[in-house]
């Protein structure tokens, strides 16, 4: 199963999103990713990233970008 990263605006949103997805039995984790523009926080999920993004939006968490680790 492919691993996807859902970028959110800050650490608090990442933690809220991870907790919400885990309450729905979706395995997730928070990761800090550093890059040229600074660092960002992501929620790592396996499976369908679009579904995870839709679920997060119902909880009021906006996903900025969806990517896999190799194609940032």
PDB file of N, H, CA, C and O in Angstrom:
ATOM      1  N   UNK A   1       0.846  -1.175   0.000  1.00  0.00           N
ATOM      2  CA  UNK A   1       0.000   0.000   0.000  1.00  0.00           C
ATOM      3  C   UNK A   1       0.894   1.242   0.000  1.00  0.00           C
ATOM      4  O   UNK A   1       1.881   1.311   0.733  1.00  0.00           O
ATOM      5  N   UNK A   2       0.540   2.193  -0.812  1.00  0.00           N
ATOM      6  H   UNK A   2      -0.262   2.137  -1.407  1.00  0.00           H
ATOM      7  CA  UNK A   2       1.346   3.400  -0.962  1.00  0.00           C
ATOM      8  C   UNK A   2       1.129   4.360   0.209  1.00  0.00           C
ATOM      9  O   UNK A   2       0.029   4.463   0.751  1.00  0.00           O
ATOM     10  N   UNK A   3       2.191   5.052   0.580  1.00  0.00           N
ATOM     11  H   UNK A   3       3.084   4.968   0.139  1.00  0.00           H
ATOM     12  CA  UNK A   3       2.143   6.035   1.662  1.00  0.00           C
ATOM     13  C   UNK A   3       2.012   7.426   1.050  1.00  0.00           C
ATOM     14  O   UNK A   3       2.734   7.776   0.116  1.00  0.00           O
ATOM     15  N   UNK A   4       1.090   8.205   1.582  1.00  0.00           N
ATOM     16  H   UNK A   4       0.504   7.920   2.341  1.00  0.00           H
ATOM     17  CA  UNK A   4       0.843   9.563   1.098  1.00  0.00           C
ATOM     18  C   UNK A   4       1.001  10.545   2.241  1.00  0.00           C
ATOM     19  O   UNK A   4       0.844  10.192   3.410  1.00  0.00           O
ATOM     20  N   UNK A   5       1.316  11.793   1.883  1.00  0.00           N
ATOM     21  H   UNK A   5       1.443  12.079   0.934  1.00  0.00           H
ATOM     22  CA  UNK A   5       1.497  12.857   2.861  1.00  0.00           C
ATOM     23  C   UNK A   5       0.500  13.973   2.564  1.00  0.00           C
ATOM     24  O   UNK A   5       0.397  14.443   1.431  1.00  0.00           O
ATOM     25  N   UNK A   6      -0.224  14.385   3.583  1.00  0.00           N
ATOM     26  H   UNK A   6      -0.140  14.003   4.503  1.00  0.00           H
ATOM     27  CA  UNK A   6      -1.198  15.462   3.458  1.00  0.00           C
ATOM     28  C   UNK A   6      -0.660  16.654   4.229  1.00  0.00           C
ATOM     29  O   UNK A   6      -0.596  16.631   5.458  1.00  0.00           O
ATOM     30  N   UNK A   7      -0.279  17.679   3.516  1.00  0.00           N
ATOM     31  H   UNK A   7      -0.331  17.698   2.518  1.00  0.00           H
ATOM     32  CA  UNK A   7       0.305  18.867   4.119  1.00  0.00           C
ATOM     33  C   UNK A   7      -0.799  19.738   4.717  1.00  0.00           C
ATOM     34  O   UNK A   7      -1.817  19.996   4.075  1.00  0.00           O
ATOM     35  N   UNK A   8      -0.584  20.186   5.954  1.00  0.00           N
ATOM     36  H   UNK A   8       0.243  19.976   6.476  1.00  0.00           H
ATOM     37  CA  UNK A   8      -1.531  21.074   6.641  1.00  0.00           C
ATOM     38  C   UNK A   8      -0.781  22.309   7.117  1.00  0.00           C
ATOM     39  O   UNK A   8       0.447  22.359   7.039  1.00  0.00           O
ATOM     40  N   UNK A   9      -1.513  23.307   7.609  1.00  0.00           N
ATOM     41  H   UNK A   9      -2.510  23.266   7.672  1.00  0.00           H
ATOM     42  CA  UNK A   9      -0.885  24.604   7.861  1.00  0.00           C
ATOM     43  C   UNK A   9       0.024  24.667   9.084  1.00  0.00           C
ATOM     44  O   UNK A   9       0.943  25.486   9.113  1.00  0.00           O
ATOM     45  N   UNK A  10      -0.203  23.833  10.089  1.00  0.00           N
ATOM     46  H   UNK A  10      -0.950  23.168  10.065  1.00  0.00           H
ATOM     47  CA  UNK A  10       0.663  23.894  11.268  1.00  0.00           C
ATOM     48  C   UNK A  10       0.611  22.587  12.063  1.00  0.00           C
ATOM     49  O   UNK A  10      -0.142  21.668  11.739  1.00  0.00           O
ATOM     50  N   UNK A  11       1.424  22.536  13.098  1.00  0.00           N
ATOM     51  H   UNK A  11       2.036  23.282  13.361  1.00  0.00           H
ATOM     52  CA  UNK A  11       1.537  21.335  13.927  1.00  0.00           C
ATOM     53  C   UNK A  11       0.217  20.980  14.609  1.00  0.00           C
ATOM     54  O   UNK A  11      -0.160  19.810  14.678  1.00  0.00           O
ATOM     55  N   UNK A  12      -0.469  21.983  15.102  1.00  0.00           N
ATOM     56  H   UNK A  12      -0.162  22.933  15.046  1.00  0.00           H
ATOM     57  CA  UNK A  12      -1.740  21.745  15.795  1.00  0.00           C
ATOM     58  C   UNK A  12      -2.755  21.078  14.869  1.00  0.00           C
ATOM     59  O   UNK A  12      -3.433  20.131  15.266  1.00  0.00           O
ATOM     60  N   UNK A  13      -2.856  21.573  13.642  1.00  0.00           N
ATOM     61  H   UNK A  13      -2.305  22.343  13.320  1.00  0.00           H
ATOM     62  CA  UNK A  13      -3.766  20.970  12.664  1.00  0.00           C
ATOM     63  C   UNK A  13      -3.360  19.532  12.356  1.00  0.00           C
ATOM     64  O   UNK A  13      -4.214  18.661  12.192  1.00  0.00           O
ATOM     65  N   UNK A  14      -2.057  19.288  12.279  1.00  0.00           N
ATOM     66  H   UNK A  14      -1.363  19.996  12.412  1.00  0.00           H
ATOM     67  CA  UNK A  14      -1.570  17.938  12.001  1.00  0.00           C
ATOM     68  C   UNK A  14      -1.967  16.977  13.124  1.00  0.00           C
ATOM     69  O   UNK A  14      -2.422  15.863  12.859  1.00  0.00           O
ATOM     70  N   UNK A  15      -1.798  17.401  14.355  1.00  0.00           N
ATOM     71  H   UNK A  15      -1.428  18.305  14.570  1.00  0.00           H
ATOM     72  CA  UNK A  15      -2.166  16.552  15.500  1.00  0.00           C
ATOM     73  C   UNK A  15      -3.674  16.319  15.536  1.00  0.00           C
ATOM     74  O   UNK A  15      -4.122  15.190  15.740  1.00  0.00           O
ATOM     75  N   UNK A  16      -4.456  17.374  15.340  1.00  0.00           N
ATOM     76  H   UNK A  16      -4.092  18.291  15.175  1.00  0.00           H
ATOM     77  CA  UNK A  16      -5.913  17.224  15.312  1.00  0.00           C
ATOM     78  C   UNK A  16      -6.344  16.260  14.214  1.00  0.00           C
ATOM     79  O   UNK A  16      -7.206  15.406  14.421  1.00  0.00           O
ATOM     80  N   UNK A  17      -5.723  16.412  13.030  1.00  0.00           N
ATOM     81  H   UNK A  17      -5.023  17.106  12.861  1.00  0.00           H
ATOM     82  CA  UNK A  17      -6.061  15.543  11.904  1.00  0.00           C
ATOM     83  C   UNK A  17      -5.698  14.093  12.157  1.00  0.00           C
ATOM     84  O   UNK A  17      -6.487  13.192  11.869  1.00  0.00           O
ATOM     85  N   UNK A  18      -4.511  13.863  12.694  1.00  0.00           N
ATOM     86  H   UNK A  18      -3.871  14.595  12.928  1.00  0.00           H
ATOM     87  CA  UNK A  18      -4.075  12.502  13.011  1.00  0.00           C
ATOM     88  C   UNK A  18      -5.025  11.856  14.007  1.00  0.00           C
ATOM     89  O   UNK A  18      -5.433  10.708  13.829  1.00  0.00           O
ATOM     90  N   UNK A  19      -5.377  12.592  15.054  1.00  0.00           N
ATOM     91  H   UNK A  19      -5.046  13.524  15.198  1.00  0.00           H
ATOM     92  CA  UNK A  19      -6.279  12.050  16.068  1.00  0.00           C
ATOM     93  C   UNK A  19      -7.658  11.741  15.490  1.00  0.00           C
ATOM     94  O   UNK A  19      -8.271  10.726  15.824  1.00  0.00           O
ATOM     95  N   UNK A  20      -8.139  12.629  14.617  1.00  0.00           N
ATOM     96  H   UNK A  20      -7.641  13.453  14.345  1.00  0.00           H
ATOM     97  CA  UNK A  20      -9.445  12.409  13.999  1.00  0.00           C
ATOM     98  C   UNK A  20      -9.421  11.165  13.111  1.00  0.00           C
ATOM     99  O   UNK A  20     -10.323  10.330  13.187  1.00  0.00           O
ATOM    100  N   UNK A  21      -8.399  11.039  12.275  1.00  0.00           N
ATOM    101  H   UNK A  21      -7.666  11.717  12.212  1.00  0.00           H
ATOM    102  CA  UNK A  21      -8.308   9.871  11.397  1.00  0.00           C
ATOM    103  C   UNK A  21      -8.164   8.582  12.203  1.00  0.00           C
ATOM    104  O   UNK A  21      -8.750   7.559  11.847  1.00  0.00           O
ATOM    105  N   UNK A  22      -7.395   8.625  13.276  1.00  0.00           N
ATOM    106  H   UNK A  22      -6.920   9.456  13.565  1.00  0.00           H
ATOM    107  CA  UNK A  22      -7.240   7.430  14.104  1.00  0.00           C
ATOM    108  C   UNK A  22      -8.546   7.064  14.798  1.00  0.00           C
ATOM    109  O   UNK A  22      -8.802   5.886  15.047  1.00  0.00           O
ATOM    110  N   UNK A  23      -9.377   8.056  15.116  1.00  0.00           N
ATOM    111  H   UNK A  23      -9.169   9.013  14.914  1.00  0.00           H
ATOM    112  CA  UNK A  23     -10.681   7.751  15.711  1.00  0.00           C
ATOM    113  C   UNK A  23     -11.593   7.023  14.716  1.00  0.00           C
ATOM    114  O   UNK A  23     -12.561   6.370  15.106  1.00  0.00           O
ATOM    115  N   UNK A  24     -11.262   7.150  13.415  1.00  0.00           N
ATOM    116  H   UNK A  24     -10.476   7.681  13.098  1.00  0.00           H
ATOM    117  CA  UNK A  24     -12.008   6.454  12.362  1.00  0.00           C
ATOM    118  C   UNK A  24     -11.289   5.185  11.912  1.00  0.00           C
ATOM    119  O   UNK A  24     -11.606   4.619  10.866  1.00  0.00           O
ATOM    120  N   UNK A  25     -10.319   4.745  12.711  1.00  0.00           N
ATOM    121  H   UNK A  25     -10.061   5.204  13.561  1.00  0.00           H
ATOM    122  CA  UNK A  25      -9.515   3.549  12.423  1.00  0.00           C
ATOM    123  C   UNK A  25      -8.698   3.667  11.144  1.00  0.00           C
ATOM    124  O   UNK A  25      -8.505   2.681  10.433  1.00  0.00           O
ATOM    125  N   UNK A  26      -8.219   4.869  10.853  1.00  0.00           N
ATOM    126  H   UNK A  26      -8.376   5.671  11.431  1.00  0.00           H
ATOM    127  CA  UNK A  26      -7.316   5.089   9.734  1.00  0.00           C
ATOM    128  C   UNK A  26      -5.942   5.366  10.330  1.00  0.00           C
ATOM    129  O   UNK A  26      -5.748   6.366  11.021  1.00  0.00           O
ATOM    130  N   UNK A  27      -4.995   4.483  10.060  1.00  0.00           N
ATOM    131  H   UNK A  27      -5.153   3.671   9.498  1.00  0.00           H
ATOM    132  CA  UNK A  27      -3.661   4.619  10.607  1.00  0.00           C
ATOM    133  C   UNK A  27      -2.988   5.857  10.020  1.00  0.00           C
ATOM    134  O   UNK A  27      -2.916   6.019   8.802  1.00  0.00           O
ATOM    135  N   UNK A  28      -2.499   6.723  10.895  1.00  0.00           N
ATOM    136  H   UNK A  28      -2.557   6.592  11.885  1.00  0.00           H
ATOM    137  CA  UNK A  28      -1.861   7.961  10.445  1.00  0.00           C
ATOM    138  C   UNK A  28      -0.799   8.384  11.448  1.00  0.00           C
ATOM    139  O   UNK A  28      -0.768   7.918  12.587  1.00  0.00           O
ATOM    140  N   UNK A  29       0.067   9.274  10.994  1.00  0.00           N
ATOM    141  H   UNK A  29       0.041   9.653  10.068  1.00  0.00           H
ATOM    142  CA  UNK A  29       1.129   9.805  11.849  1.00  0.00           C
ATOM    143  C   UNK A  29       1.467  11.211  11.392  1.00  0.00           C
ATOM    144  O   UNK A  29       1.201  11.584  10.250  1.00  0.00           O
ATOM    145  N   UNK A  30       2.054  11.988  12.288  1.00  0.00           N
ATOM    146  H   UNK A  30       2.270  11.686  13.216  1.00  0.00           H
ATOM    147  CA  UNK A  30       2.476  13.350  11.966  1.00  0.00           C
ATOM    148  C   UNK A  30       3.968  13.330  11.662  1.00  0.00           C
ATOM    149  O   UNK A  30       4.751  12.698  12.371  1.00  0.00           O
ATOM    150  N   UNK A  31       4.351  14.030  10.599  1.00  0.00           N
ATOM    151  H   UNK A  31       3.715  14.544  10.022  1.00  0.00           H
ATOM    152  CA  UNK A  31       5.762  14.159  10.245  1.00  0.00           C
ATOM    153  C   UNK A  31       6.078  15.601   9.923  1.00  0.00           C
ATOM    154  O   UNK A  31       5.278  16.312   9.314  1.00  0.00           O
ATOM    155  N   UNK A  32       7.258  16.020  10.341  1.00  0.00           N
ATOM    156  H   UNK A  32       7.907  15.443  10.836  1.00  0.00           H
ATOM    157  CA  UNK A  32       7.770  17.343   9.990  1.00  0.00           C
ATOM    158  C   UNK A  32       8.705  17.149   8.796  1.00  0.00           C
ATOM    159  O   UNK A  32       9.611  16.317   8.831  1.00  0.00           O
ATOM    160  N   UNK A  33       8.474  17.920   7.753  1.00  0.00           N
ATOM    161  H   UNK A  33       7.737  18.597   7.724  1.00  0.00           H
ATOM    162  CA  UNK A  33       9.289  17.801   6.543  1.00  0.00           C
ATOM    163  C   UNK A  33       9.976  19.140   6.294  1.00  0.00           C
ATOM    164  O   UNK A  33       9.323  20.178   6.185  1.00  0.00           O
ATOM    165  N   UNK A  34      11.292  19.098   6.208  1.00  0.00           N
ATOM    166  H   UNK A  34      11.822  18.255   6.296  1.00  0.00           H
ATOM    167  CA  UNK A  34      12.079  20.307   5.957  1.00  0.00           C
ATOM    168  C   UNK A  34      12.398  20.416   4.472  1.00  0.00           C
ATOM    169  O   UNK A  34      12.639  19.416   3.795  1.00  0.00           O
ATOM    170  N   UNK A  35      12.392  21.640   3.987  1.00  0.00           N
ATOM    171  H   UNK A  35      12.196  22.452   4.537  1.00  0.00           H
ATOM    172  CA  UNK A  35      12.703  21.867   2.584  1.00  0.00           C
ATOM    173  C   UNK A  35      13.284  23.248   2.370  1.00  0.00           C
ATOM    174  O   UNK A  35      13.645  23.934   3.326  1.00  0.00           O
ATOM    175  N   UNK A  36      13.373  23.652   1.121  1.00  0.00           N
ATOM    176  H   UNK A  36      13.079  23.094   0.344  1.00  0.00           H
ATOM    177  CA  UNK A  36      13.954  24.959   0.780  1.00  0.00           C
ATOM    178  C   UNK A  36      13.156  26.117   1.386  1.00  0.00           C
ATOM    179  O   UNK A  36      13.739  27.117   1.807  1.00  0.00           O
ATOM    180  N   UNK A  37      11.858  25.991   1.429  1.00  0.00           N
ATOM    181  H   UNK A  37      11.385  25.179   1.087  1.00  0.00           H
ATOM    182  CA  UNK A  37      11.005  27.058   1.943  1.00  0.00           C
ATOM    183  C   UNK A  37      10.777  26.985   3.439  1.00  0.00           C
ATOM    184  O   UNK A  37       9.894  27.672   3.953  1.00  0.00           O
ATOM    185  N   UNK A  38      11.535  26.186   4.145  1.00  0.00           N
ATOM    186  H   UNK A  38      12.252  25.628   3.727  1.00  0.00           H
ATOM    187  CA  UNK A  38      11.328  26.005   5.579  1.00  0.00           C
ATOM    188  C   UNK A  38      10.769  24.621   5.852  1.00  0.00           C
ATOM    189  O   UNK A  38      10.976  23.693   5.071  1.00  0.00           O
ATOM    190  N   UNK A  39      10.067  24.490   6.951  1.00  0.00           N
ATOM    191  H   UNK A  39       9.899  25.245   7.585  1.00  0.00           H
ATOM    192  CA  UNK A  39       9.496  23.183   7.272  1.00  0.00           C
ATOM    193  C   UNK A  39       7.979  23.247   7.207  1.00  0.00           C
ATOM    194  O   UNK A  39       7.372  24.312   7.322  1.00  0.00           O
ATOM    195  N   UNK A  40       7.391  22.085   7.020  1.00  0.00           N
ATOM    196  H   UNK A  40       7.884  21.219   6.927  1.00  0.00           H
ATOM    197  CA  UNK A  40       5.940  21.983   7.027  1.00  0.00           C
ATOM    198  C   UNK A  40       5.563  20.720   7.784  1.00  0.00           C
ATOM    199  O   UNK A  40       6.389  19.832   7.995  1.00  0.00           O
ATOM    200  N   UNK A  41       4.321  20.658   8.181  1.00  0.00           N
ATOM    201  H   UNK A  41       3.650  21.379   8.009  1.00  0.00           H
ATOM    202  CA  UNK A  41       3.834  19.499   8.904  1.00  0.00           C
ATOM    203  C   UNK A  41       2.850  18.738   8.029  1.00  0.00           C
ATOM    204  O   UNK A  41       2.008  19.328   7.351  1.00  0.00           O
ATOM    205  N   UNK A  42       2.973  17.431   8.061  1.00  0.00           N
ATOM    206  H   UNK A  42       3.656  16.952   8.612  1.00  0.00           H
ATOM    207  CA  UNK A  42       2.126  16.582   7.245  1.00  0.00           C
ATOM    208  C   UNK A  42       1.511  15.477   8.087  1.00  0.00           C
ATOM    209  O   UNK A  42       1.991  15.139   9.169  1.00  0.00           O
ATOM    210  N   UNK A  43       0.436  14.931   7.552  1.00  0.00           N
ATOM    211  H   UNK A  43       0.046  15.205   6.673  1.00  0.00           H
ATOM    212  CA  UNK A  43      -0.187  13.743   8.124  1.00  0.00           C
ATOM    213  C   UNK A  43       0.088  12.617   7.143  1.00  0.00           C
ATOM    214  O   UNK A  43      -0.325  12.679   5.985  1.00  0.00           O
ATOM    215  N   UNK A  44       0.780  11.596   7.603  1.00  0.00           N
ATOM    216  H   UNK A  44       1.116  11.545   8.544  1.00  0.00           H
ATOM    217  CA  UNK A  44       1.121  10.445   6.746  1.00  0.00           C
ATOM    218  C   UNK A  44       0.001   9.417   6.844  1.00  0.00           C
ATOM    219  O   UNK A  44      -0.385   9.009   7.939  1.00  0.00           O
ATOM    220  N   UNK A  45      -0.518   9.003   5.689  1.00  0.00           N
ATOM    221  H   UNK A  45      -0.204   9.334   4.799  1.00  0.00           H
ATOM    222  CA  UNK A  45      -1.582   8.000   5.639  1.00  0.00           C
ATOM    223  C   UNK A  45      -1.251   6.947   4.588  1.00  0.00           C
ATOM    224  O   UNK A  45      -0.511   7.202   3.638  1.00  0.00           O
ATOM    225  N   UNK A  46      -1.808   5.775   4.778  1.00  0.00           N
ATOM    226  H   UNK A  46      -2.410   5.567   5.549  1.00  0.00           H
ATOM    227  CA  UNK A  46      -1.713   4.719   3.770  1.00  0.00           C
ATOM    228  C   UNK A  46      -3.085   4.579   3.137  1.00  0.00           C
ATOM    229  O   UNK A  46      -4.105   4.751   3.804  1.00  0.00           O
ATOM    230  N   UNK A  47      -3.108   4.269   1.857  1.00  0.00           N
ATOM    231  H   UNK A  47      -2.280   4.129   1.315  1.00  0.00           H
ATOM    232  CA  UNK A  47      -4.394   4.079   1.192  1.00  0.00           C
ATOM    233  C   UNK A  47      -4.783   5.280   0.361  1.00  0.00           C
ATOM    234  O   UNK A  47      -3.941   5.901  -0.289  1.00  0.00           O
ATOM    235  N   UNK A  48      -6.058   5.601   0.386  1.00  0.00           N
ATOM    236  H   UNK A  48      -6.742   5.097   0.913  1.00  0.00           H
ATOM    237  CA  UNK A  48      -6.635   6.635  -0.471  1.00  0.00           C
ATOM    238  C   UNK A  48      -6.460   8.029   0.152  1.00  0.00           C
ATOM    239  O   UNK A  48      -7.144   8.345   1.125  1.00  0.00           O
ATOM    240  N   UNK A  49      -5.568   8.863  -0.379  1.00  0.00           N
ATOM    241  H   UNK A  49      -5.012   8.606  -1.169  1.00  0.00           H
ATOM    242  CA  UNK A  49      -5.356  10.184   0.215  1.00  0.00           C
ATOM    243  C   UNK A  49      -6.529  11.135   0.000  1.00  0.00           C
ATOM    244  O   UNK A  49      -6.769  12.022   0.820  1.00  0.00           O
ATOM    245  N   UNK A  50      -7.258  10.955  -1.099  1.00  0.00           N
ATOM    246  H   UNK A  50      -7.063  10.234  -1.765  1.00  0.00           H
ATOM    247  CA  UNK A  50      -8.417  11.814  -1.359  1.00  0.00           C
ATOM    248  C   UNK A  50      -9.507  11.592  -0.306  1.00  0.00           C
ATOM    249  O   UNK A  50     -10.135  12.543   0.157  1.00  0.00           O
ATOM    250  N   UNK A  51      -9.720  10.345   0.061  1.00  0.00           N
ATOM    251  H   UNK A  51      -9.210   9.571  -0.315  1.00  0.00           H
ATOM    252  CA  UNK A  51     -10.713  10.025   1.099  1.00  0.00           C
ATOM    253  C   UNK A  51     -10.298  10.640   2.430  1.00  0.00           C
ATOM    254  O   UNK A  51     -11.119  11.237   3.127  1.00  0.00           O
ATOM    255  N   UNK A  52      -9.022  10.493   2.780  1.00  0.00           N
ATOM    256  H   UNK A  52      -8.356  10.008   2.214  1.00  0.00           H
ATOM    257  CA  UNK A  52      -8.523  11.071   4.034  1.00  0.00           C
ATOM    258  C   UNK A  52      -8.687  12.590   4.016  1.00  0.00           C
ATOM    259  O   UNK A  52      -9.059  13.185   5.027  1.00  0.00           O
ATOM    260  N   UNK A  53      -8.413  13.214   2.882  1.00  0.00           N
ATOM    261  H   UNK A  53      -8.110  12.731   2.060  1.00  0.00           H
ATOM    262  CA  UNK A  53      -8.562  14.663   2.759  1.00  0.00           C
ATOM    263  C   UNK A  53     -10.020  15.087   2.939  1.00  0.00           C
ATOM    264  O   UNK A  53     -10.301  16.072   3.622  1.00  0.00           O
ATOM    265  N   UNK A  54     -10.937  14.352   2.335  1.00  0.00           N
ATOM    266  H   UNK A  54     -10.709  13.552   1.780  1.00  0.00           H
ATOM    267  CA  UNK A  54     -12.369  14.664   2.488  1.00  0.00           C
ATOM    268  C   UNK A  54     -12.804  14.522   3.944  1.00  0.00           C
ATOM    269  O   UNK A  54     -13.546  15.359   4.459  1.00  0.00           O
ATOM    270  N   UNK A  55     -12.344  13.465   4.604  1.00  0.00           N
ATOM    271  H   UNK A  55     -11.741  12.785   4.186  1.00  0.00           H
ATOM    272  CA  UNK A  55     -12.695  13.263   6.010  1.00  0.00           C
ATOM    273  C   UNK A  55     -12.146  14.394   6.875  1.00  0.00           C
ATOM    274  O   UNK A  55     -12.828  14.879   7.778  1.00  0.00           O
ATOM    275  N   UNK A  56     -10.926  14.809   6.601  1.00  0.00           N
ATOM    276  H   UNK A  56     -10.371  14.415   5.868  1.00  0.00           H
ATOM    277  CA  UNK A  56     -10.338  15.906   7.368  1.00  0.00           C
ATOM    278  C   UNK A  56     -11.113  17.198   7.159  1.00  0.00           C
ATOM    279  O   UNK A  56     -11.280  17.977   8.098  1.00  0.00           O
ATOM    280  N   UNK A  57     -11.587  17.434   5.947  1.00  0.00           N
ATOM    281  H   UNK A  57     -11.451  16.801   5.185  1.00  0.00           H
ATOM    282  CA  UNK A  57     -12.338  18.668   5.697  1.00  0.00           C
ATOM    283  C   UNK A  57     -13.653  18.684   6.472  1.00  0.00           C
ATOM    284  O   UNK A  57     -14.130  19.752   6.855  1.00  0.00           O
ATOM    285  N   UNK A  58     -14.242  17.514   6.707  1.00  0.00           N
ATOM    286  H   UNK A  58     -13.854  16.646   6.396  1.00  0.00           H
ATOM    287  CA  UNK A  58     -15.466  17.473   7.518  1.00  0.00           C
ATOM    288  C   UNK A  58     -15.186  17.832   8.974  1.00  0.00           C
ATOM    289  O   UNK A  58     -16.090  18.242   9.702  1.00  0.00           O
ATOM    290  N   UNK A  59     -13.924  17.677   9.398  1.00  0.00           N
ATOM    291  H   UNK A  59     -13.190  17.344   8.807  1.00  0.00           H
ATOM    292  CA  UNK A  59     -13.523  18.035  10.763  1.00  0.00           C
ATOM    293  C   UNK A  59     -12.960  19.457  10.816  1.00  0.00           C
ATOM    294  O   UNK A  59     -12.480  19.893  11.863  1.00  0.00           O
ATOM    295  N   UNK A  60     -13.015  20.180   9.698  1.00  0.00           N
ATOM    296  H   UNK A  60     -13.405  19.826   8.848  1.00  0.00           H
ATOM    297  CA  UNK A  60     -12.552  21.555   9.668  1.00  0.00           C
ATOM    298  C   UNK A  60     -11.053  21.714   9.482  1.00  0.00           C
ATOM    299  O   UNK A  60     -10.496  22.765   9.799  1.00  0.00           O
ATOM    300  N   UNK A  61     -10.396  20.677   8.971  1.00  0.00           N
ATOM    301  H   UNK A  61     -10.849  19.824   8.714  1.00  0.00           H
ATOM    302  CA  UNK A  61      -8.949  20.714   8.756  1.00  0.00           C
ATOM    303  C   UNK A  61      -8.686  20.781   7.259  1.00  0.00           C
ATOM    304  O   UNK A  61      -9.065  19.876   6.516  1.00  0.00           O
ATOM    305  N   UNK A  62      -8.039  21.850   6.819  1.00  0.00           N
ATOM    306  H   UNK A  62      -7.731  22.585   7.423  1.00  0.00           H
ATOM    307  CA  UNK A  62      -7.764  22.040   5.394  1.00  0.00           C
ATOM    308  C   UNK A  62      -6.446  21.383   5.008  1.00  0.00           C
ATOM    309  O   UNK A  62      -5.414  21.604   5.641  1.00  0.00           O
ATOM    310  N   UNK A  63      -6.501  20.575   3.962  1.00  0.00           N
ATOM    311  H   UNK A  63      -7.339  20.395   3.448  1.00  0.00           H
ATOM    312  CA  UNK A  63      -5.287  19.969   3.419  1.00  0.00           C
ATOM    313  C   UNK A  63      -4.769  20.889   2.317  1.00  0.00           C
ATOM    314  O   UNK A  63      -5.491  21.205   1.371  1.00  0.00           O
ATOM    315  N   UNK A  64      -3.527  21.312   2.446  1.00  0.00           N
ATOM    316  H   UNK A  64      -2.940  21.056   3.214  1.00  0.00           H
ATOM    317  CA  UNK A  64      -2.926  22.235   1.490  1.00  0.00           C
ATOM    318  C   UNK A  64      -2.464  21.502   0.239  1.00  0.00           C
ATOM    319  O   UNK A  64      -2.663  21.973  -0.881  1.00  0.00           O
ATOM    320  N   UNK A  65      -1.845  20.343   0.444  1.00  0.00           N
ATOM    321  H   UNK A  65      -1.683  19.960   1.354  1.00  0.00           H
ATOM    322  CA  UNK A  65      -1.249  19.620  -0.673  1.00  0.00           C
ATOM    323  C   UNK A  65      -1.178  18.141  -0.327  1.00  0.00           C
ATOM    324  O   UNK A  65      -0.979  17.770   0.830  1.00  0.00           O
ATOM    325  N   UNK A  66      -1.346  17.297  -1.347  1.00  0.00           N
ATOM    326  H   UNK A  66      -1.508  17.598  -2.287  1.00  0.00           H
ATOM    327  CA  UNK A  66      -1.206  15.847  -1.188  1.00  0.00           C
ATOM    328  C   UNK A  66      -0.036  15.411  -2.059  1.00  0.00           C
ATOM    329  O   UNK A  66       0.022  15.759  -3.238  1.00  0.00           O
ATOM    330  N   UNK A  67       0.892  14.654  -1.489  1.00  0.00           N
ATOM    331  H   UNK A  67       0.845  14.371  -0.531  1.00  0.00           H
ATOM    332  CA  UNK A  67       2.025  14.168  -2.272  1.00  0.00           C
ATOM    333  C   UNK A  67       2.559  12.880  -1.676  1.00  0.00           C
ATOM    334  O   UNK A  67       2.287  12.548  -0.522  1.00  0.00           O
ATOM    335  N   UNK A  68       3.332  12.154  -2.492  1.00  0.00           N
ATOM    336  H   UNK A  68       3.553  12.423  -3.430  1.00  0.00           H
ATOM    337  CA  UNK A  68       4.065  11.022  -1.935  1.00  0.00           C
ATOM    338  C   UNK A  68       5.496  11.514  -1.685  1.00  0.00           C
ATOM    339  O   UNK A  68       5.900  12.545  -2.223  1.00  0.00           O
ATOM    340  N   UNK A  69       6.229  10.807  -0.903  1.00  0.00           N
ATOM    341  H   UNK A  69       5.900   9.970  -0.467  1.00  0.00           H
ATOM    342  CA  UNK A  69       7.548  11.276  -0.444  1.00  0.00           C
ATOM    343  C   UNK A  69       8.509  11.508  -1.618  1.00  0.00           C
ATOM    344  O   UNK A  69       9.382  12.371  -1.528  1.00  0.00           O
ATOM    345  N   UNK A  70       8.366  10.770  -2.695  1.00  0.00           N
ATOM    346  H   UNK A  70       7.657  10.069  -2.768  1.00  0.00           H
ATOM    347  CA  UNK A  70       9.290  10.888  -3.821  1.00  0.00           C
ATOM    348  C   UNK A  70       8.960  12.030  -4.767  1.00  0.00           C
ATOM    349  O   UNK A  70       9.809  12.433  -5.562  1.00  0.00           O
ATOM    350  N   UNK A  71       7.743  12.560  -4.699  1.00  0.00           N
ATOM    351  H   UNK A  71       7.053  12.232  -4.053  1.00  0.00           H
ATOM    352  CA  UNK A  71       7.299  13.589  -5.667  1.00  0.00           C
ATOM    353  C   UNK A  71       6.829  14.844  -4.963  1.00  0.00           C
ATOM    354  O   UNK A  71       5.695  15.274  -5.173  1.00  0.00           O
ATOM    355  N   UNK A  72       7.657  15.437  -4.146  1.00  0.00           N
ATOM    356  H   UNK A  72       8.579  15.088  -3.976  1.00  0.00           H
ATOM    357  CA  UNK A  72       7.288  16.674  -3.448  1.00  0.00           C
ATOM    358  C   UNK A  72       7.286  17.778  -4.425  1.00  0.00           C
ATOM    359  O   UNK A  72       7.003  18.921  -4.065  1.00  0.00           O
TER     360      UNK A  72
END
